[in-house]
Coordinates of C-alpha atoms in Angstrom, one line a residue:
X1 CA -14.8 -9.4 20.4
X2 CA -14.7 -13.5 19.3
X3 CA -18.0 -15.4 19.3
X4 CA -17.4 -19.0 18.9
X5 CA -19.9 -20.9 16.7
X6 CA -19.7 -24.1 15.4
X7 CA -20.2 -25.3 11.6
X8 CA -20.5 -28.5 9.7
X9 CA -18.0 -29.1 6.7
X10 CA -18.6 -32.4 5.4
X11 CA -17.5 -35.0 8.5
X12 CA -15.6 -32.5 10.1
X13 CA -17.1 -29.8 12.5
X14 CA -15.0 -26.9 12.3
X15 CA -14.8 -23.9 15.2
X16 CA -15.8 -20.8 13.8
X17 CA -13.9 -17.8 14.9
X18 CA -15.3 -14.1 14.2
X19 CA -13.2 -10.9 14.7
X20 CA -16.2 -8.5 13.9
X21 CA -13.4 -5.9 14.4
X22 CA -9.6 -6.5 13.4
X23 CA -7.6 -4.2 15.5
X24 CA -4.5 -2.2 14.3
X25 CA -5.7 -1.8 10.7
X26 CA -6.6 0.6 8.3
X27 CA -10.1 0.3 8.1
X28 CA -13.0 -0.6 9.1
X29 CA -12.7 -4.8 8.1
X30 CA -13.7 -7.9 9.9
X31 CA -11.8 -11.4 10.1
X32 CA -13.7 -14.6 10.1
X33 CA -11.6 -18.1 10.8
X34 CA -12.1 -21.8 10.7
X35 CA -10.2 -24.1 13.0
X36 CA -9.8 -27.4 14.0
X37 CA -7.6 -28.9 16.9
X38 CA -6.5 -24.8 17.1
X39 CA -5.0 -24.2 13.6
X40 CA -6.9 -22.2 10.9
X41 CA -8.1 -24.3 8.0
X42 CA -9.9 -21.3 6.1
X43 CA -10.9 -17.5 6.5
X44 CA -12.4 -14.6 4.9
X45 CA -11.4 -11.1 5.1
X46 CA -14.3 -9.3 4.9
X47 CA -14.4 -4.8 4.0
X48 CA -17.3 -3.6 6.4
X49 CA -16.4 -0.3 5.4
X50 CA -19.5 2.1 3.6
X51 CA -18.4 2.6 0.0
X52 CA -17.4 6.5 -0.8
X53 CA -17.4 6.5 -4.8
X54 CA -14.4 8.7 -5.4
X55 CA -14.6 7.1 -9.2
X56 CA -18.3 8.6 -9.6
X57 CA -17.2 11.5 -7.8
X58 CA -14.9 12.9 -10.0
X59 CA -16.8 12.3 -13.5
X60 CA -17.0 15.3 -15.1
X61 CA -14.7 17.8 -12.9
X62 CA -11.5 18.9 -14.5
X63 CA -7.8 17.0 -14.5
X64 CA -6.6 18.9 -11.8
X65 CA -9.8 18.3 -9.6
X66 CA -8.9 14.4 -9.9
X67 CA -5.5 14.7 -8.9
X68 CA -6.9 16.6 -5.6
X69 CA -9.6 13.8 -5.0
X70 CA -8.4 10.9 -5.4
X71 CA -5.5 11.9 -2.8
X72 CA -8.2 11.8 -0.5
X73 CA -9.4 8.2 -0.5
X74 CA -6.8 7.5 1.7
X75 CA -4.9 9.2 4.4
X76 CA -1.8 6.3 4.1
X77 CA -1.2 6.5 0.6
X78 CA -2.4 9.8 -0.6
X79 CA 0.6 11.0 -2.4
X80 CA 0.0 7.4 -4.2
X81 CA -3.3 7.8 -5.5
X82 CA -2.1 11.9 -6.7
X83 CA 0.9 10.1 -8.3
X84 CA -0.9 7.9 -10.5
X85 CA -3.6 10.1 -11.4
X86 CA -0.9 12.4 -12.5
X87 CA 0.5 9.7 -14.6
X88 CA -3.0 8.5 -16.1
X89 CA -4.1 12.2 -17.1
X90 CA -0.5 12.8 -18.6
X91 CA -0.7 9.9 -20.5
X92 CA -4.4 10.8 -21.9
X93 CA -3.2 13.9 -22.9
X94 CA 0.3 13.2 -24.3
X95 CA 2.3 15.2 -21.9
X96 CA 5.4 13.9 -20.0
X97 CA 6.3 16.0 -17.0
X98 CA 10.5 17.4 -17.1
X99 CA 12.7 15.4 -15.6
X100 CA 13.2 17.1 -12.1
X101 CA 9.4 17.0 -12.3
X102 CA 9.4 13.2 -12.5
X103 CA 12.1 12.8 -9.8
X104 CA 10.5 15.4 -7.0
X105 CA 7.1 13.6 -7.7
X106 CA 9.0 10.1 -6.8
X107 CA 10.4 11.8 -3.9
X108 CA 7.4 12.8 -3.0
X109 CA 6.3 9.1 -3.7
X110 CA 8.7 7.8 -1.5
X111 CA 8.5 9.6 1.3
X112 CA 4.9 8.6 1.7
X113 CA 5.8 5.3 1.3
X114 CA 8.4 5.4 4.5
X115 CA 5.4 7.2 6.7
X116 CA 3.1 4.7 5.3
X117 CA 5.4 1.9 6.3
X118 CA 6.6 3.4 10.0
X119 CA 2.9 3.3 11.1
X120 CA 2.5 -0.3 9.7
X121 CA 5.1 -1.1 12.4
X122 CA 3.5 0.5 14.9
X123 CA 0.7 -1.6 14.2
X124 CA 2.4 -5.6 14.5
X125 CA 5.0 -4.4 16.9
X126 CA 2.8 -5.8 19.8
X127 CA 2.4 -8.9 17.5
X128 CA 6.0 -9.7 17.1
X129 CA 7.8 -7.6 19.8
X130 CA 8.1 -8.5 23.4
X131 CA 6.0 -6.3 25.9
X132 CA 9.2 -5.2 27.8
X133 CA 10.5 -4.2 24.6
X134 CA 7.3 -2.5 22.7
X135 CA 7.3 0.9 24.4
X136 CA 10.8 2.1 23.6
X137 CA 10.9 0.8 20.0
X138 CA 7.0 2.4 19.5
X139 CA 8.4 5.6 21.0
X140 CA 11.2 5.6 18.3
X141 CA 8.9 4.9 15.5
X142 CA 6.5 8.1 16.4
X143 CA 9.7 10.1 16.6
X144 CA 10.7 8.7 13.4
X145 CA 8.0 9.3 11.7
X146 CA 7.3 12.9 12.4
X147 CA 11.0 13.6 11.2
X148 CA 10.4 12.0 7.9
X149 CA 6.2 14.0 7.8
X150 CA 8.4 17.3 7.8
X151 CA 10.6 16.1 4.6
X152 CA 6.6 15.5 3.1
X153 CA 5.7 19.5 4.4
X154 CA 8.8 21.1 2.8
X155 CA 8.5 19.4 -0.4
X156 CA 5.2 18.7 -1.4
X157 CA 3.7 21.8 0.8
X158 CA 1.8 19.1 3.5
X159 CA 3.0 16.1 5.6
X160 CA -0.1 13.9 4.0
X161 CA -2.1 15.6 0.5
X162 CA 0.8 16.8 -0.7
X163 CA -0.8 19.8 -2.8
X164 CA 2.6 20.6 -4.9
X165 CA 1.7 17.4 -6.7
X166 CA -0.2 18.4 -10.0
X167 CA -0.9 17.6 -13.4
X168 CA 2.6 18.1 -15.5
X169 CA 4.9 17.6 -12.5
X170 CA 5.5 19.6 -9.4
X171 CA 4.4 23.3 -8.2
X172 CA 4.8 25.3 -7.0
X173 CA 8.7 23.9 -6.2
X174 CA 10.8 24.3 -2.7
X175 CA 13.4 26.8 -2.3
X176 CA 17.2 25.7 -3.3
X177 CA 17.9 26.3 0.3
X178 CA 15.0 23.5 1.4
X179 CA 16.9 21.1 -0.9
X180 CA 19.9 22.2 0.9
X181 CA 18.3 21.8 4.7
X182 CA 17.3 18.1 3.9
X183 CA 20.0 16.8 2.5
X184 CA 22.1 18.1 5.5
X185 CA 19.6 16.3 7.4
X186 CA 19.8 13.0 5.6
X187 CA 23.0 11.1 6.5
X188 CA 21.3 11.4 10.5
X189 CA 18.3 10.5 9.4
X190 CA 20.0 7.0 8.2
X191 CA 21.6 6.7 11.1
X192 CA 18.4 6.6 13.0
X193 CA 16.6 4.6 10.9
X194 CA 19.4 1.8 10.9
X195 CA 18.9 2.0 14.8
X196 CA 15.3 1.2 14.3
X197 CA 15.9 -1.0 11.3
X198 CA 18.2 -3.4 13.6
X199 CA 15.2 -3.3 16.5
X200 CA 12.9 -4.2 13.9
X201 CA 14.1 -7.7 13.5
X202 CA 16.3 -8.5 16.2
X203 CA 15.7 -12.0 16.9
X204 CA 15.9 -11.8 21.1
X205 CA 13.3 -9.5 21.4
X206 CA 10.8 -11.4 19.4
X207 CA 7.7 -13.3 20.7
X208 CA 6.3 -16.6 20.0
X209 CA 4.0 -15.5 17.0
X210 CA 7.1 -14.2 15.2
X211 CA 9.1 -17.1 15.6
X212 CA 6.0 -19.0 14.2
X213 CA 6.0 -16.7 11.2
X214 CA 9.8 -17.2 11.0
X215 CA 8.9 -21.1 10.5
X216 CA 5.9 -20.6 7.5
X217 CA 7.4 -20.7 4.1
X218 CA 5.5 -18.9 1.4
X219 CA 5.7 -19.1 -2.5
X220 CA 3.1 -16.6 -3.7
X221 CA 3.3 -15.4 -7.6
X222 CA 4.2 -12.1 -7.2
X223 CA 3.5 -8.5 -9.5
X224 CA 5.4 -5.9 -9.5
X225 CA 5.8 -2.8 -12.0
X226 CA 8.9 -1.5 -10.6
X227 CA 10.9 -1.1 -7.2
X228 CA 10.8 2.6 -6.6
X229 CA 8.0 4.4 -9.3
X230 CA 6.5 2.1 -11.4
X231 CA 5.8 1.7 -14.8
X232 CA 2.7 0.7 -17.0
X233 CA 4.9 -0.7 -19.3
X234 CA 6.2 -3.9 -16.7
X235 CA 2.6 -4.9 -16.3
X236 CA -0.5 -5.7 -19.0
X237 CA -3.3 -3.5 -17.1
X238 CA -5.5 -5.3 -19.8
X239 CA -5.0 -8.7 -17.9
X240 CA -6.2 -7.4 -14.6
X241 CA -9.6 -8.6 -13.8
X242 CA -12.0 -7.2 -10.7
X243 CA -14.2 -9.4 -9.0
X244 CA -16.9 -8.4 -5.9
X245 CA -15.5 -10.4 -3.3
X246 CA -19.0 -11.9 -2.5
X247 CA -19.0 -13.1 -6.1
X248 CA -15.2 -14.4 -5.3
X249 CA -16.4 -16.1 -2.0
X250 CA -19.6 -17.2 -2.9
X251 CA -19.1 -20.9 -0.9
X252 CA -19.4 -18.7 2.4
X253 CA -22.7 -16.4 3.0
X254 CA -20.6 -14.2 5.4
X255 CA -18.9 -12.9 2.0
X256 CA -22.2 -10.9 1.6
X257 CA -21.1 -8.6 3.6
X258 CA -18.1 -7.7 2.4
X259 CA -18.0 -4.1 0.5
X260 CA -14.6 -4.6 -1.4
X261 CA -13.4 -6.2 -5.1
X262 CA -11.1 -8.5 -5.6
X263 CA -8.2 -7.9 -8.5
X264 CA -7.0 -10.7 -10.0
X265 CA -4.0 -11.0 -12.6
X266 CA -4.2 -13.5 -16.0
X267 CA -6.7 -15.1 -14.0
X268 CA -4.8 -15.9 -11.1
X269 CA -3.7 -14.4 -7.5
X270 CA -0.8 -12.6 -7.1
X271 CA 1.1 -10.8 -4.4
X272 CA 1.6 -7.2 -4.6
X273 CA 3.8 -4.8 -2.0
X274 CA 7.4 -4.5 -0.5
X275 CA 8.2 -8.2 -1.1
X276 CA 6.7 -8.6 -4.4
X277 CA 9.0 -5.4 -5.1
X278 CA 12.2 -6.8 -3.7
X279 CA 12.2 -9.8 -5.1
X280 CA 11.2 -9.0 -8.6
X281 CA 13.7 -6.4 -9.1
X282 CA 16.5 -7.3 -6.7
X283 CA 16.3 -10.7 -7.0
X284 CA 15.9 -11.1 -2.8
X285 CA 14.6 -14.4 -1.2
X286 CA 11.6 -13.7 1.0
X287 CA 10.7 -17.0 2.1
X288 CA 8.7 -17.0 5.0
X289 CA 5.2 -15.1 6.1
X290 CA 8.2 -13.3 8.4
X291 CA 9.8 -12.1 5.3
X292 CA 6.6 -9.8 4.4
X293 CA 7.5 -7.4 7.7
X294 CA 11.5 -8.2 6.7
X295 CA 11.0 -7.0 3.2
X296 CA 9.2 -3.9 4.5
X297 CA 12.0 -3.0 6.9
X298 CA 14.2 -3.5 3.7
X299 CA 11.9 -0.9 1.5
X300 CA 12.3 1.5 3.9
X301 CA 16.1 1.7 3.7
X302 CA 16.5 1.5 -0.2
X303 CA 13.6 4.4 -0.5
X304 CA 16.1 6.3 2.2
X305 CA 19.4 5.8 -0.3
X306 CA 17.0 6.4 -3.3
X307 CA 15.8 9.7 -1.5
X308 CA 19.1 10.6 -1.3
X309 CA 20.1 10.1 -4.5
X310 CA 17.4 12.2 -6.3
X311 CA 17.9 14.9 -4.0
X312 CA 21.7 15.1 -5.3
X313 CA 20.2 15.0 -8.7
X314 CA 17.5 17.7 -9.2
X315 CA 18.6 20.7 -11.1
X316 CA 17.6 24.1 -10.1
X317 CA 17.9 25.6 -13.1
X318 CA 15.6 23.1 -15.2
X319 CA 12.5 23.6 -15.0
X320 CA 9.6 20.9 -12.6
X321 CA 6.9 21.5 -14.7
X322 CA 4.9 21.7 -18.1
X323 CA 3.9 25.3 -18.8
X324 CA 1.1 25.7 -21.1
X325 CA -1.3 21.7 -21.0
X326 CA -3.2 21.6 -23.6
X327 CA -6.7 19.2 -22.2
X328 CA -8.5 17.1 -24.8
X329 CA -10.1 14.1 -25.3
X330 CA -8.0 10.7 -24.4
X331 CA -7.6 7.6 -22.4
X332 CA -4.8 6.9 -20.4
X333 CA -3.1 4.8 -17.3
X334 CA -1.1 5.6 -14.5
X335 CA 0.9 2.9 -12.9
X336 CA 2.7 3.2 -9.3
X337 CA 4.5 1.3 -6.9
X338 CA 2.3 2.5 -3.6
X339 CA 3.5 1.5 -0.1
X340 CA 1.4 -1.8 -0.7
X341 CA 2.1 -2.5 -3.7
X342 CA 0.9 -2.0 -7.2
X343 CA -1.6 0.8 -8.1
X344 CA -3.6 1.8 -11.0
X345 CA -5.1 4.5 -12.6
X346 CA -7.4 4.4 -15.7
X347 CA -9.1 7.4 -16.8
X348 CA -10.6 8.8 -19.7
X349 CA -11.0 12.7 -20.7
X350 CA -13.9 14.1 -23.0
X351 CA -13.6 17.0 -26.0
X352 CA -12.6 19.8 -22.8
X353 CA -10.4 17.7 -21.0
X354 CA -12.8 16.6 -18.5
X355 CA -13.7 13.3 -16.8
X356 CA -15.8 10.7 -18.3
X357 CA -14.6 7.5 -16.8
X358 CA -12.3 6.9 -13.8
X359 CA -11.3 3.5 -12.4
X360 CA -9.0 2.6 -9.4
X361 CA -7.4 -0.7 -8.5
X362 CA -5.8 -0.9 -5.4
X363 CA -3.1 -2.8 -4.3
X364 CA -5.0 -4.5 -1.4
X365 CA -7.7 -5.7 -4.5
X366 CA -4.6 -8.0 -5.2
X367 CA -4.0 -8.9 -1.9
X368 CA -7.1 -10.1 0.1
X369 CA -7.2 -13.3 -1.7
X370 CA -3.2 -14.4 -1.0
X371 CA -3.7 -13.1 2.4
X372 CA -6.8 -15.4 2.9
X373 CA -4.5 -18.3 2.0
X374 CA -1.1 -17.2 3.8
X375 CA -2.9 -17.8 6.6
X376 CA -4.1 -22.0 6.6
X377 CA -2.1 -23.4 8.8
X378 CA -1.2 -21.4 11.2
X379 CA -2.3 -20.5 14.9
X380 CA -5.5 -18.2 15.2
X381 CA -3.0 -15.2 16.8
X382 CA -0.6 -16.0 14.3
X383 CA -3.3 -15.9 11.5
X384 CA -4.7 -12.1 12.6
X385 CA -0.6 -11.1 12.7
X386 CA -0.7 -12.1 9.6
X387 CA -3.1 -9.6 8.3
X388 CA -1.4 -6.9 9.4
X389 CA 1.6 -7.9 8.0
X390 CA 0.0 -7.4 4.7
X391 CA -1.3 -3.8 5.7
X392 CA -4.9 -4.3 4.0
X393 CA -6.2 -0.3 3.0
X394 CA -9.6 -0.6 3.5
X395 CA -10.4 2.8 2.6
X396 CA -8.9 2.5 -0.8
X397 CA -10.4 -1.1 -1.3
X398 CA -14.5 -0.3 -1.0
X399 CA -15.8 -0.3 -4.5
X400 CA -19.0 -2.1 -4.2
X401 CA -22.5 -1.0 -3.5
X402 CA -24.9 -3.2 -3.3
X403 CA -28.5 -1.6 -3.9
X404 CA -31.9 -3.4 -2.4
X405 CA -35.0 -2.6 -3.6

């Protein structure tokens, strides 16, 4: 629904324009604009949703309790949030997983991140695909989608949760003849995805919000920690700060509201996501607020070749996991490269290995406030494609409670 109000901003009145529920999102999140003479000057991006407090929740349980959890903040980017848990525990403890340990668990990675980014398009396809054209290529993307779910079910033992994903690597690990099965399967899979890939971005069957898009340039800072895994080492964790967003947005009341933090890096907002990834590590040109579905499409087919790739490398006769973790006191940090962008994972262990202090930043922290400023300029439809084109994870993004006495 859009209720029009009207505001004062100095000598200019501005139109008010209030979304109190953005459609095709992940979340529960509201979107509130200010135009004049119909082009957005300023807006807020405001988390409605109630705060869950999967940091709280796991204080005190045991390592592999955490890795369980923390997969369920988010139905998107579950295997993410398992990832770097994985990661942050392991590096508490001094453990590093075996290699085919390290390389399922990025398959695993990776394959969420394709599911993750299939249902993204589903969501802007009405934004930037003709109607005549939106049924066939939404068809093809459910279609797709379930295919790449079952790669999810036979290696990680679930399309979403994948419970093979543990503490010390993977287990319990597929059959030989699994591997076998999907890399058969792989080379069509490409095919198909090409097919969809071309769709995607085809210039004729585009509407007039995409060829706006097409005509915004963008020059965001960008951070990345790697282009398919991650690494703690490619980013200072210590130079991330968190901010309540109604602390950040403090000029507008409607920033009250909001339920989310905002993560900001040396002091400054950065990008975080497929094109932050691309163009960090393979030196692309992303250009225009276009570019963020463009460099999507793009992370899509180099986690395909990558998925390949490992799947050629695992060795059966190695082993996928650490036998015999030893839990003790430590602090660590897991780093990954989630379908959004960057994701991190602090956590500290007491004297039996257990869990005295979790903390989560989400790649959508990062986001909000670049997203908030991609869109000045541009039409109010253009402005709410926009948001989607930058995927906003509520779930994972509601950190702040707010208690009244």
């Amino acid at each position: 629904m859009q209720v029009e109000l009207r505001r004062k901003s100095g000598e200019i009145i501005l139109g008010e324009i209030e979304l109190g529920k953005v459609c095709r999102v992940s979340g529960d999140a509201k979107l509130v604009m200010y135009e004049e003479g119909g082009e957005v000057q300023d807006a807020l991006f405001i988390s409605t949703a109630p705060v869950r407090g999967f940091e709280k929740m796991v204080i005190g349980k045991s390592p592999f309790f955490v890795v369980e959890a923390v997969m369920r903040i988010c139905g998107l980017c579950h295997a993410s949030h398992g990832i770097a848990a994985a990661e942050a525990i392991e590096n508490a403890i001094g453990v590093k997983p075996p290699k085919n340990g390290v390389l399922l668990r990025e398959a695993l990675g990776l394959i969420n991140r394709i599911q993750s980014h299939l249902l993204e398009f589903l969501m802007v396809v009405p934004d930037l695909v003709v109607p005549e054209e939106r049924e066939k290529l939404i068809l093809m993307l459910i279609d797709f989608h379930t295919k790449i779910g079952d790669f999810l079910l036979k290696l990680g033992g679930a399309m979403t949760h994948p419970p093979n994903l543990t503490v010390g690597g993977i287990n319990p690990v597929p059959k030989w003849s699994v591997f076998n099965n999907l890399k058969a399967r792989l080379p069509k899979t490409l095919r198909s995805w090409n097919e969809l890939a071309h769709l995607l971005v085809d210039e004729d069957i585009q509407t007039d919000v995409a060829m706006e898009l097409r005509e915004k340039k963008l020059d965001n800072r960008y951070l990345s920690s790697g282009l398919f895994y991650g690494d703690r080492f490619n980013i200072d964790v210590r130079k991330i700060k968190l901010i309540p967003y109604y602390e950040f947005r403090k000029d507008n009341p409607s920033s009250k509201e909001s339920t989310t933090m905002i993560a900001m890096y040396k002091g400054k907002p950065v990008e975080v996501g497929p094109r932050a990834r691309l163009s960090t590590y393979r030196e692309k040109s992303y250009s225009t607020l276009y570019d963020l579905h463009t460099a999507r499409v793009d992370d899509v087919s180099i986690a395909l070749h990558r998925l390949s790739s490992i799947l050629d490398s695992l060795d059966m006769k190695e082993p996928f996991r650490n036998q015999n973790i030893v839990f003790g006191p430590g602090k660590g940090v897991g780093v990954y490269e989630a379908p959004r962008g960057t994701l991190v994972h602090i956590v500290e262990l007491g004297e039996e290995g257990r869990t005295l202090y979790s903390r989560i930043v989400v790649p959508t922290m990062f986001n909000i406030p670049v997203m908030e400023e991609s869109v000045k300029g541009l039409s109010v439809e253009a402005a709410e494609a926009v948001v989607r084109l930058y995927d906003p994870c509520i779930p994972c993004t509601t950190h702040v409670a707010r208690l009244r006495r």
